[in-house]
PDB file of C-alpha atoms in Angstrom:
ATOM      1  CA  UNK A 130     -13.820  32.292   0.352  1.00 47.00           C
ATOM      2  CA  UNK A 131     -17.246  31.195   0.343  1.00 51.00           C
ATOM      3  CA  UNK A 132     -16.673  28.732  -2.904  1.00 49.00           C
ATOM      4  CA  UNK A 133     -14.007  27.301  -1.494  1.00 52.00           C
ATOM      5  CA  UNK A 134     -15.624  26.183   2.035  1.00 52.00           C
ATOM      6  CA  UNK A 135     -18.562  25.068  -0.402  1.00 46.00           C
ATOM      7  CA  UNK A 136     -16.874  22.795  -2.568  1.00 50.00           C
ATOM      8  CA  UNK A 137     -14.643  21.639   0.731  1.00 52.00           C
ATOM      9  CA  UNK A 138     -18.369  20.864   2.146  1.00 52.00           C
ATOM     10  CA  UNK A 139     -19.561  19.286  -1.156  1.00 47.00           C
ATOM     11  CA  UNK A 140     -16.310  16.904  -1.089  1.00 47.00           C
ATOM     12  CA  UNK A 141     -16.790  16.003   1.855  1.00 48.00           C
ATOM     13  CA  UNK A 142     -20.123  14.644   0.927  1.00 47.00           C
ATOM     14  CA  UNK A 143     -18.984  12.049  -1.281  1.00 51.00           C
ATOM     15  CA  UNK A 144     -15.539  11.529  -0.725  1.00 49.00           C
ATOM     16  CA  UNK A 145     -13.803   9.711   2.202  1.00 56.00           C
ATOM     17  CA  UNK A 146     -11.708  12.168   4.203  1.00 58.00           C
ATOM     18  CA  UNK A 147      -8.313  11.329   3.207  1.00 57.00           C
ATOM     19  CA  UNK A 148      -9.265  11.025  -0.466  1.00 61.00           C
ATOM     20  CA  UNK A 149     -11.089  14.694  -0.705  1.00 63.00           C
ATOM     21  CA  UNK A 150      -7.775  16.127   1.300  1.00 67.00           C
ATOM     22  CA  UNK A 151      -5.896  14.182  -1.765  1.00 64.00           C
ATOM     23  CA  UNK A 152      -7.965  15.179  -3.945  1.00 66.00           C
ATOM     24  CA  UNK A 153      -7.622  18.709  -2.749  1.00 68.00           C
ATOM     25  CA  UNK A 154      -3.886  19.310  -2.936  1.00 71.00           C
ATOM     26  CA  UNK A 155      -3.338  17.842  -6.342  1.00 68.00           C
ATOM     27  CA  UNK A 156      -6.051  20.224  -7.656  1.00 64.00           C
ATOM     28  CA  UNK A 157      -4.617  23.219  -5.884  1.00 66.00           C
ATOM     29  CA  UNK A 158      -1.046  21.972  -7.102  1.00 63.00           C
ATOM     30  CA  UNK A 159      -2.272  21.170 -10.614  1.00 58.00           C
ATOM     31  CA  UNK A 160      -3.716  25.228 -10.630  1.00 62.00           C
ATOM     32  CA  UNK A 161      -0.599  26.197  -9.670  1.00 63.00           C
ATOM     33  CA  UNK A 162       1.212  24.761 -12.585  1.00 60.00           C
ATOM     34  CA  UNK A 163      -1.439  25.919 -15.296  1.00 59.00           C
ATOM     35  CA  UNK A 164      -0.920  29.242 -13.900  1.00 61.00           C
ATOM     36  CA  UNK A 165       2.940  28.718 -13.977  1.00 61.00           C
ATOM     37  CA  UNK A 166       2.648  27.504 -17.787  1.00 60.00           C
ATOM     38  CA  UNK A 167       0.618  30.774 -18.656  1.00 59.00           C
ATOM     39  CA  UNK A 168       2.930  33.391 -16.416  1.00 54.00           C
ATOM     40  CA  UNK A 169       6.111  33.117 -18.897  1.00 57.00           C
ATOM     41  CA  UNK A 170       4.501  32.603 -21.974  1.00 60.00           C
ATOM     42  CA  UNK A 171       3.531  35.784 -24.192  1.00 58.00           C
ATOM     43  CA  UNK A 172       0.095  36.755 -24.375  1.00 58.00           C
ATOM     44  CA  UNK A 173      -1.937  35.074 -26.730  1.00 56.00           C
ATOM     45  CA  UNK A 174      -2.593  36.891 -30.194  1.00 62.00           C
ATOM     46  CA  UNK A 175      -6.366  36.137 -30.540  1.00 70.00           C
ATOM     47  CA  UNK A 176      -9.345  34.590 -28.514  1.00 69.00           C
ATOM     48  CA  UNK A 177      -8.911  31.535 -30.027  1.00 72.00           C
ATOM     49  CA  UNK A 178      -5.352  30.658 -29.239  1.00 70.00           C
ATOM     50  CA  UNK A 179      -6.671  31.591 -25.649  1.00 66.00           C
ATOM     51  CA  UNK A 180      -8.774  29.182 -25.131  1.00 66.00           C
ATOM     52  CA  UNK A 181      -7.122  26.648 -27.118  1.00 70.00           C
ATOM     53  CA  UNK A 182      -4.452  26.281 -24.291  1.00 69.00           C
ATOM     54  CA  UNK A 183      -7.057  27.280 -21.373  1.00 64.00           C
ATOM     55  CA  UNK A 184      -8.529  23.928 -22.489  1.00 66.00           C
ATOM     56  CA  UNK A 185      -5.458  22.385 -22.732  1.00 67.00           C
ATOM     57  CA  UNK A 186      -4.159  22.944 -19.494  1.00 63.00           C
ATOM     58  CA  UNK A 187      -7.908  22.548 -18.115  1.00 61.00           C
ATOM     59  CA  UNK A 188      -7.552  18.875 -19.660  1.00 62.00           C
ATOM     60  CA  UNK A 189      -4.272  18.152 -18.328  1.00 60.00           C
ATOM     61  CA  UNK A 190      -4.923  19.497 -14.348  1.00 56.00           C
ATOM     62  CA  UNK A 191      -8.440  17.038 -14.625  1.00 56.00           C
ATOM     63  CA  UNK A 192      -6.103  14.103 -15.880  1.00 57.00           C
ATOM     64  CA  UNK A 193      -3.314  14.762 -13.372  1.00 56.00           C
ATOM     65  CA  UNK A 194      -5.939  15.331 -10.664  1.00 52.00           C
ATOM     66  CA  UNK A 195      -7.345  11.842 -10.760  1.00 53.00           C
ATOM     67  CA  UNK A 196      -4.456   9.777 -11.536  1.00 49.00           C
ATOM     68  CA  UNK A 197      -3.199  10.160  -7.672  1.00 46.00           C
ATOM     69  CA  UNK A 198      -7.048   8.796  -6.872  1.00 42.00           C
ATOM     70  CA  UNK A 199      -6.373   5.064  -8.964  1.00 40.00           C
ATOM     71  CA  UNK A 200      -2.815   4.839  -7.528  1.00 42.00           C
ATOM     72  CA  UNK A 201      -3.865   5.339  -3.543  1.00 51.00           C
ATOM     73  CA  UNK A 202      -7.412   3.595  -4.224  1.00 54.00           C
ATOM     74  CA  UNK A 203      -8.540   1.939  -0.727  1.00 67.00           C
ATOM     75  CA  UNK A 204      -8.195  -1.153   0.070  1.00 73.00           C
ATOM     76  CA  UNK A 205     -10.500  -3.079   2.031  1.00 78.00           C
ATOM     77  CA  UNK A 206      -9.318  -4.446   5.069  1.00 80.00           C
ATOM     78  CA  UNK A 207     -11.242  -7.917   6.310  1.00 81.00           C
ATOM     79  CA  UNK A 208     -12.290  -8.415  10.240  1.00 83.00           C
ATOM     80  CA  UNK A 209      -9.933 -10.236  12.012  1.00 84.00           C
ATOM     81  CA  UNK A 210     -10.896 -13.679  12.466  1.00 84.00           C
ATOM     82  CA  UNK A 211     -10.233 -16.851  14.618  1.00 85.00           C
ATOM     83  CA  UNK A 212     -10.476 -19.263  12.913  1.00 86.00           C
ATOM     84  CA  UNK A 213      -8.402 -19.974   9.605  1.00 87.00           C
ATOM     85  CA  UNK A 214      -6.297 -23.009   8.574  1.00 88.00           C
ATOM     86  CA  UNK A 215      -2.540 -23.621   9.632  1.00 89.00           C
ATOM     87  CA  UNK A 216      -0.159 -23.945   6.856  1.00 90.00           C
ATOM     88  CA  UNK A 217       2.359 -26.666   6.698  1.00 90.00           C
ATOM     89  CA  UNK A 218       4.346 -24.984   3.992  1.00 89.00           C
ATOM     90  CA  UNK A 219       6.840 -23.249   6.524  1.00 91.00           C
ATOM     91  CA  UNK A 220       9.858 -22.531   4.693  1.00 89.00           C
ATOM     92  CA  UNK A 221      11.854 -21.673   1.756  1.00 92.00           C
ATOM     93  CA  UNK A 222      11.667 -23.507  -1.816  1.00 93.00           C
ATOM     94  CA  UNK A 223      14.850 -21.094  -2.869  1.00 93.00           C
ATOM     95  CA  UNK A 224      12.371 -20.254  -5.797  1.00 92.00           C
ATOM     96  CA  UNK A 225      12.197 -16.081  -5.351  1.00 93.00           C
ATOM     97  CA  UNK A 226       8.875 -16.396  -7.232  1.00 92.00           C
ATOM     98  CA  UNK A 227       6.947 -18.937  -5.171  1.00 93.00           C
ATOM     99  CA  UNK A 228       8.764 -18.046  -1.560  1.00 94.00           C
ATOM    100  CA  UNK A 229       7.908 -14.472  -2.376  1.00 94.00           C
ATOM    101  CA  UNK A 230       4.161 -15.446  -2.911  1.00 94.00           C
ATOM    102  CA  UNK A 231       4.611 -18.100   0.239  1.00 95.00           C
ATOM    103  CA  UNK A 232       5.683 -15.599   2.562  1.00 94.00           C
ATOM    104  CA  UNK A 233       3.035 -12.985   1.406  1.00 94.00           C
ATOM    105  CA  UNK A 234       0.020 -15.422   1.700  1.00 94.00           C
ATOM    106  CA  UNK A 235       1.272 -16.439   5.098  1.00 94.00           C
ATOM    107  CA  UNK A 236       1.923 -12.489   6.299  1.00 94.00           C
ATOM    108  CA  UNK A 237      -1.685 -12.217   4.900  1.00 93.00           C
ATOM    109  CA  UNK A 238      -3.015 -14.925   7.375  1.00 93.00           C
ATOM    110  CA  UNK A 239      -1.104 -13.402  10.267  1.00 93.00           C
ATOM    111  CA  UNK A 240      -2.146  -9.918   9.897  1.00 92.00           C
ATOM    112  CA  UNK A 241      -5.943 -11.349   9.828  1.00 92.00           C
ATOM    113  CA  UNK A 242      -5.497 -12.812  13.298  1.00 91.00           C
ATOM    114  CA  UNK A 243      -7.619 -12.043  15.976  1.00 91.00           C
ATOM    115  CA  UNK A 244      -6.619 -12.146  19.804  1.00 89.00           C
ATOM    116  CA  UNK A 245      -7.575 -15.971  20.991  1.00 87.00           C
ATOM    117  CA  UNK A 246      -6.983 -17.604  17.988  1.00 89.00           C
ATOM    118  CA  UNK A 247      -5.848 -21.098  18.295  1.00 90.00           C
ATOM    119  CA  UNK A 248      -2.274 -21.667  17.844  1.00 90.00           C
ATOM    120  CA  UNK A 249      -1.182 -18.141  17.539  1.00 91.00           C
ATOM    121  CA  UNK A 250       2.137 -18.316  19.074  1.00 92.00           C
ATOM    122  CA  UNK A 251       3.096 -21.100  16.958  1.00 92.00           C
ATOM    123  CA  UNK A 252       2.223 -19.484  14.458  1.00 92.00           C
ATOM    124  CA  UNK A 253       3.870 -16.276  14.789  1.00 92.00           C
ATOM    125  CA  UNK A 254       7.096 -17.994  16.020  1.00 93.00           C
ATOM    126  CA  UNK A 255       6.856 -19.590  12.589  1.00 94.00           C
ATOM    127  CA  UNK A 256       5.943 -16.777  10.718  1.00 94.00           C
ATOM    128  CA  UNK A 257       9.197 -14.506  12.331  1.00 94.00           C
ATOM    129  CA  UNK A 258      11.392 -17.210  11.084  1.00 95.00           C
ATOM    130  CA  UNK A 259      10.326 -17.535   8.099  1.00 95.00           C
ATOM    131  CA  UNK A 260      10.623 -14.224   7.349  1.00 94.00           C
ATOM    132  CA  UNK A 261      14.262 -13.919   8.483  1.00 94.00           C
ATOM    133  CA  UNK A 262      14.800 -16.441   6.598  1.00 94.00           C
ATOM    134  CA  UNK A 263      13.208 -14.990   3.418  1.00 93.00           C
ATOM    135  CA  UNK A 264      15.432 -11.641   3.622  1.00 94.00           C
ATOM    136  CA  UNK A 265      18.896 -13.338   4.698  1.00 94.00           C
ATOM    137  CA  UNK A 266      18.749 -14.995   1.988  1.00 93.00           C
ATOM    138  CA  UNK A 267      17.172 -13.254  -0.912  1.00 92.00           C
ATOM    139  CA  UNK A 268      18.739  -9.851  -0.124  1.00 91.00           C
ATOM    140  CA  UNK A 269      22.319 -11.417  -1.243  1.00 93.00           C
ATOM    141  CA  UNK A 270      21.375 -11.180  -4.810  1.00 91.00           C
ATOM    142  CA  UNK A 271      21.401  -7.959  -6.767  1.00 90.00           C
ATOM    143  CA  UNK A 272      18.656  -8.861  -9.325  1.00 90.00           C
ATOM    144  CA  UNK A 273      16.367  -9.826  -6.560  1.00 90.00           C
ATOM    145  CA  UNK A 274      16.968  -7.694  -3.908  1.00 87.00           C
ATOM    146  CA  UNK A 275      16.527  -4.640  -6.697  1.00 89.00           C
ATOM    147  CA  UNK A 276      13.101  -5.848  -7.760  1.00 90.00           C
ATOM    148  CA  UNK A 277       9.846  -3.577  -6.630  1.00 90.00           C
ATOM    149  CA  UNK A 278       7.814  -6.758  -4.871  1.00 91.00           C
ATOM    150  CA  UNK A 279      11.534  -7.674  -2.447  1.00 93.00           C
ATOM    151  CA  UNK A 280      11.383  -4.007  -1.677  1.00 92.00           C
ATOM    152  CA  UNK A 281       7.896  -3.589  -0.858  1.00 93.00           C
ATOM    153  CA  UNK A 282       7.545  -7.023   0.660  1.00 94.00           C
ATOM    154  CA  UNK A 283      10.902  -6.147   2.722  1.00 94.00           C
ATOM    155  CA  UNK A 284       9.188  -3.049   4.204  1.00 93.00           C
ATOM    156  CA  UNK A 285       6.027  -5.436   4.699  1.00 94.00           C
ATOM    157  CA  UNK A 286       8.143  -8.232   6.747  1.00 95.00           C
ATOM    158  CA  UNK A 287       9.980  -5.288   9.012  1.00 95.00           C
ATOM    159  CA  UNK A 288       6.652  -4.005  10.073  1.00 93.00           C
ATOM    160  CA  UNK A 289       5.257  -7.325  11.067  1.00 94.00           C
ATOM    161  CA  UNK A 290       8.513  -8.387  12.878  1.00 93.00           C
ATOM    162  CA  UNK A 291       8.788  -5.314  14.507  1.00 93.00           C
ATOM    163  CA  UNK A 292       5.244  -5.876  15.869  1.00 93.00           C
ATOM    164  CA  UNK A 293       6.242  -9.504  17.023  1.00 92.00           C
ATOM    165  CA  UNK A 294       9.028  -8.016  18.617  1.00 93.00           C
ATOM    166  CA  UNK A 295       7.351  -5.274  20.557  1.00 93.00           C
ATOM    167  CA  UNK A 296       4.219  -7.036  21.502  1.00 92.00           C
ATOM    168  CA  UNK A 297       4.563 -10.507  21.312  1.00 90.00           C
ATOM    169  CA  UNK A 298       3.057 -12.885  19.361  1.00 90.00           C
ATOM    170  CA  UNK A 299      -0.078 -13.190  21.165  1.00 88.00           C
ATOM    171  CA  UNK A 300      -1.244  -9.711  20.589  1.00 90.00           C
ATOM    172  CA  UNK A 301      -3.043  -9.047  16.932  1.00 90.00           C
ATOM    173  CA  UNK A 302      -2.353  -5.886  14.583  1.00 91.00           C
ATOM    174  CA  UNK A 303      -3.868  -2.392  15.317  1.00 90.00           C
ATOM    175  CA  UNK A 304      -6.064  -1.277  13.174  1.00 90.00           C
ATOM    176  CA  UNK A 305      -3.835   1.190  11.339  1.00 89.00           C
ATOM    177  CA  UNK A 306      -0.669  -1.220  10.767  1.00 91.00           C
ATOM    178  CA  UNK A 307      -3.260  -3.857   9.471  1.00 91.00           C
ATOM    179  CA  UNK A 308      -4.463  -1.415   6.987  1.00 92.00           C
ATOM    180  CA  UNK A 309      -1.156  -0.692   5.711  1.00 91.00           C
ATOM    181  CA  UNK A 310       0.219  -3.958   5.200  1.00 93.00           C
ATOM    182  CA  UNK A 311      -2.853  -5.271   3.243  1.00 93.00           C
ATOM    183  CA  UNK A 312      -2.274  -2.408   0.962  1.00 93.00           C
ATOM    184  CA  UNK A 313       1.404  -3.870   0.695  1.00 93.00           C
ATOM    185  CA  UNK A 314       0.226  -7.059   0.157  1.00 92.00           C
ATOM    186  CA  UNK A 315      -1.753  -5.645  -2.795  1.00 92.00           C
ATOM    187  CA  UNK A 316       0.923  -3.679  -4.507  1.00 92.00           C
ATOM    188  CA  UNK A 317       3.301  -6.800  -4.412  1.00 92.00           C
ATOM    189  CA  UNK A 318       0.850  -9.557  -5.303  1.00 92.00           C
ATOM    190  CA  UNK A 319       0.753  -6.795  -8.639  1.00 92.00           C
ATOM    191  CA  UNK A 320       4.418  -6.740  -8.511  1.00 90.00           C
ATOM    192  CA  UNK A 321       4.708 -10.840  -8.205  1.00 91.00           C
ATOM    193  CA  UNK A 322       2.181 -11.017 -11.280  1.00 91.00           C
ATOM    194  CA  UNK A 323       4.463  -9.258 -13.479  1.00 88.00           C
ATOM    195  CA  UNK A 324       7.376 -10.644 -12.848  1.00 84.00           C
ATOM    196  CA  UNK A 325       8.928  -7.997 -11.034  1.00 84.00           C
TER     197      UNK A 325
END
């Protein structure tokens, strides 16, 4: 008991809270399968074919361990500002590619609002309808509508037009929904760069 509260305290140290709870679980799973790989095998025959797959598994729980930390790594989410320019650019191109990166760099802008910005109504009216736009049409084709950045950005769009439905347009992004989205934004401006 008393290692275990000291390496909680020592992760805690260095490690934002949600990444050392993260961190945490996948070791504890990652245990639990080394131990699960050792309970139905036969015992090895010598010291050396011990510790051959002790340092086996030992190498794979590290590996597995830290490849949740580089999927989920945080994203930085910028101060809302007010000031930033007003794009003229409403609309679609019927070009997945550059509508897709359109409608991301303009979510972008709108989830970096702050309250009192100039033209902010405008510019959420303009944003919603864009956005319908962008999903009534794009969703009608199967090789789009199956691609990783339409998904994500799809999930991205219902979260902002939810919040322009329940609050208004006036009102900026908590904290929490702001961080989210900008981590959307990331994994489809990954997606976009690939092709996919």
């Amino acid at each position: 008991m008393r290692i275990h509260s000291l390496s909680r305290q020592c992760i805690k140290l260095f490690l934002p809270k949600r990444t050392a709870i993260m961190m945490m679980r996948t070791l504890v799973l990652c245990l639990g399968l080394v131990a699960g790989t050792f309970a139905f095998e036969a015992a090895p025959a010598n010291r050396r074919a011990f510790l051959n797959k002790v340092a086996g598994a030992s190498a794979a729980a590290v590996v597995a361990s830290q490849v949740p930390l580089v999927a989920n790594a945080e994203i930085e989410v910028p101060t809302q500002s007010t000031t930033y320019e007003f794009p003229n650019d409403w609309g679609l191109t019927y070009s997945y590619d550059s509508d897709a990166a359109k409608v991301r760099k303009h979510m972008v802008i709108a989830t970096g609002l702050a309250k009192g910005s100039e033209n902010m109504e405008t510019f959420g009216k303009n944003m919603k309808k864009e956005m319908i736009d962008f999903v009534s049409y794009y969703r009608r084709f199967p090789k789009v509508a199956g691609k990783p950045s339409f998904s994500t950005l799809y999930t991205s769009i219902n979260v902002l037009a939810g919040h322009y439905t329940s609050y208004g347009f006036k009102y900026p992004l908590p904290e929490k929904r702001r961080k989210r989205l900008y981590q959307e934004y990331a994994e489809i401006e990954k997606s976009l760069r690939r092709g996919r």
